Each structure stands twice: as structure tokens, then as C-alpha cells.
Amino acid sequence: MLTQYLDERTMLFPDRVDGWRDAIEQVAAPLLADGAITREYVDAMLTSIANGGTYIDLGYGIALAHARPESGVVRTGLSALWVRPAVLLNDEEAHPIRLFVCLAAADSSAHLAALAQLGQLLTDEAARDALLAATDPTTALAVLTAGEQS
């Protein structure tokens, strides 16, 4: 599922990220540009995080940015943004994030499938560390592809 949606266009390695709000804007940009989500979806993610939504912090410096499908999902999509240095989710010291994954799930089955694959990746320390250390889409895609084949 992850490699079905993540590619060179949807995996971002920016030179600069100015805080968590900018990270959400940047990670959502490919999905917004190709019409998978509307602007309302981005706003819903920002509002949710600002209202204490640090629950999107999956641990290990990875956050799963998402909102409810009715908030502006047109079709299922994923994008990812690697951040160096880490940014503080909702400006909270307890939540430094190095990888933002944006999930736009059109339905609950797509949501669960993506969560299952992310969960599998998070439990594999070597794969997780390799993914966090990626510096370009080719390297990140190789880690994701290997994870899907194991």
C-alpha cells in the first residue's frame, strides 16, 4: 500500500521547514496539487494538531498527519516529508518529528491498510532507522519496497 502511493513526487526532502505548520503545508502539497485532497483537509489537520492533536506522533520521530475523510478527501493518497532538523509537533518538546506522513484515506479500509503497513515498519528497528535516515526518494522507496516484500 505505501509504495502504491509514495513515489518521487510524493516523498519530499526540503532544505527548510519552518515549524510544524509549515511541515503540514509541505507534506500535504503533493496531495493538494493532484486533487486527492481539498484545502479544507489541510486546514482540518492544522486545526486538529493546534487543538492538542499530538496523538499523530507515532513515536520514533514519525507523525501521521490526517483528518476525517469528510474533511476534504477526494481519493486515497499518501505523501511524506523528511525534516532535518526535527520540528516540534504543536511546539511541544515531547514531540520532535523527523518524518511527517500525510494520509488521505477515502474510507476506513484504506486507513486501516496504511496503518497496518506503517505499524509493521515501526516495529522493524532496522527498517525504521533506514527510513528515517533516507536523504532522497530513491533510498526511501528502496526501504519501503523491501518492507513490503518481507
PDB file of C-alpha atoms in Angstrom, residues 55-119:
ATOM      1  CA  TYR A  55      -1.748  11.845  19.064  1.00  0.00           C
ATOM      2  CA  ILE A  56      -0.496  11.807  15.457  1.00  0.00           C
ATOM      3  CA  ASP A  57       3.010  11.298  16.919  1.00  0.00           C
ATOM      4  CA  LEU A  58       3.586   7.577  16.322  1.00  0.00           C
ATOM      5  CA  GLY A  59       6.895   7.612  18.178  1.00  0.00           C
ATOM      6  CA  TYR A  60      10.441   7.397  16.857  1.00  0.00           C
ATOM      7  CA  GLY A  61      10.134  10.898  15.369  1.00  0.00           C
ATOM      8  CA  ILE A  62       7.339   9.929  12.961  1.00  0.00           C
ATOM      9  CA  ALA A  63       3.943  11.635  12.738  1.00  0.00           C
ATOM     10  CA  LEU A  64       0.887  10.515  10.775  1.00  0.00           C
ATOM     11  CA  ALA A  65      -0.934  13.671   9.724  1.00  0.00           C
ATOM     12  CA  HIS A  66      -4.575  13.040   8.825  1.00  0.00           C
ATOM     13  CA  ALA A  67      -8.128  14.206   9.321  1.00  0.00           C
ATOM     14  CA  ARG A  68     -11.562  12.691   8.792  1.00  0.00           C
ATOM     15  CA  PRO A  69     -12.386  11.751   5.178  1.00  0.00           C
ATOM     16  CA  GLU A  70     -15.382  14.108   5.092  1.00  0.00           C
ATOM     17  CA  SER A  71     -12.996  16.990   5.809  1.00  0.00           C
ATOM     18  CA  GLY A  72     -11.841  17.002   2.200  1.00  0.00           C
ATOM     19  CA  VAL A  73     -10.552  13.642   0.945  1.00  0.00           C
ATOM     20  CA  VAL A  74     -11.333  13.207  -2.734  1.00  0.00           C
ATOM     21  CA  ARG A  75      -9.400   9.936  -3.127  1.00  0.00           C
ATOM     22  CA  THR A  76      -6.890   7.953  -1.090  1.00  0.00           C
ATOM     23  CA  GLY A  77      -3.328   9.245  -1.142  1.00  0.00           C
ATOM     24  CA  LEU A  78      -0.100   9.382   0.842  1.00  0.00           C
ATOM     25  CA  SER A  79       2.819  11.747   0.951  1.00  0.00           C
ATOM     26  CA  ALA A  80       5.874  12.012   3.196  1.00  0.00           C
ATOM     27  CA  LEU A  81       8.192  14.793   4.311  1.00  0.00           C
ATOM     28  CA  TRP A  82      11.610  14.261   5.888  1.00  0.00           C
ATOM     29  CA  VAL A  83      12.635  17.090   8.208  1.00  0.00           C
ATOM     30  CA  ARG A  84      16.176  17.976   9.279  1.00  0.00           C
ATOM     31  CA  PRO A  85      16.473  19.144  11.964  1.00  0.00           C
ATOM     32  CA  ALA A  86      13.358  17.779  13.656  1.00  0.00           C
ATOM     33  CA  VAL A  87      10.457  20.137  14.319  1.00  0.00           C
ATOM     34  CA  LEU A  88       8.338  20.134  17.455  1.00  0.00           C
ATOM     35  CA  LEU A  89       4.809  18.951  16.821  1.00  0.00           C
ATOM     36  CA  ASN A  90       2.418  21.583  18.198  1.00  0.00           C
ATOM     37  CA  ASP A  91       5.567  23.292  19.529  1.00  0.00           C
ATOM     38  CA  GLU A  92       5.831  20.676  22.297  1.00  0.00           C
ATOM     39  CA  GLU A  93       9.300  19.500  23.406  1.00  0.00           C
ATOM     40  CA  ALA A  94       7.965  15.960  23.938  1.00  0.00           C
ATOM     41  CA  HIS A  95       7.142  15.593  20.227  1.00  0.00           C
ATOM     42  CA  PRO A  96      10.176  16.124  17.954  1.00  0.00           C
ATOM     43  CA  ILE A  97       9.258  14.913  14.454  1.00  0.00           C
ATOM     44  CA  ARG A  98      11.686  13.979  11.664  1.00  0.00           C
ATOM     45  CA  LEU A  99       9.216  12.313   9.291  1.00  0.00           C
ATOM     46  CA  PHE A 100       5.700  13.528   8.561  1.00  0.00           C
ATOM     47  CA  VAL A 101       3.430  11.146   6.659  1.00  0.00           C
ATOM     48  CA  CYS A 102       0.190  12.606   5.326  1.00  0.00           C
ATOM     49  CA  LEU A 103      -2.630  10.103   4.961  1.00  0.00           C
ATOM     50  CA  ALA A 104      -5.744  10.928   2.992  1.00  0.00           C
ATOM     51  CA  ALA A 105      -7.941   7.863   3.358  1.00  0.00           C
ATOM     52  CA  ALA A 106     -11.147   7.827   1.340  1.00  0.00           C
ATOM     53  CA  ASP A 107     -12.573   5.078   3.542  1.00  0.00           C
ATOM     54  CA  SER A 108     -11.815   3.088   6.680  1.00  0.00           C
ATOM     55  CA  SER A 109     -10.329   0.109   4.814  1.00  0.00           C
ATOM     56  CA  ALA A 110      -7.702   2.317   3.148  1.00  0.00           C
ATOM     57  CA  HIS A 111      -6.979   3.928   6.523  1.00  0.00           C
ATOM     58  CA  LEU A 112      -6.537   0.554   8.236  1.00  0.00           C
ATOM     59  CA  ALA A 113      -4.343  -0.848   5.459  1.00  0.00           C
ATOM     60  CA  ALA A 114      -1.993   2.141   5.647  1.00  0.00           C
ATOM     61  CA  LEU A 115      -1.872   1.970   9.445  1.00  0.00           C
ATOM     62  CA  ALA A 116      -1.083  -1.745   9.336  1.00  0.00           C
ATOM     63  CA  GLN A 117       1.861  -1.215   6.990  1.00  0.00           C
ATOM     64  CA  LEU A 118       3.154   1.740   8.989  1.00  0.00           C
ATOM     65  CA  GLY A 119       2.835  -0.306  12.166  1.00  0.00           C
TER      66      GLY A 119
END
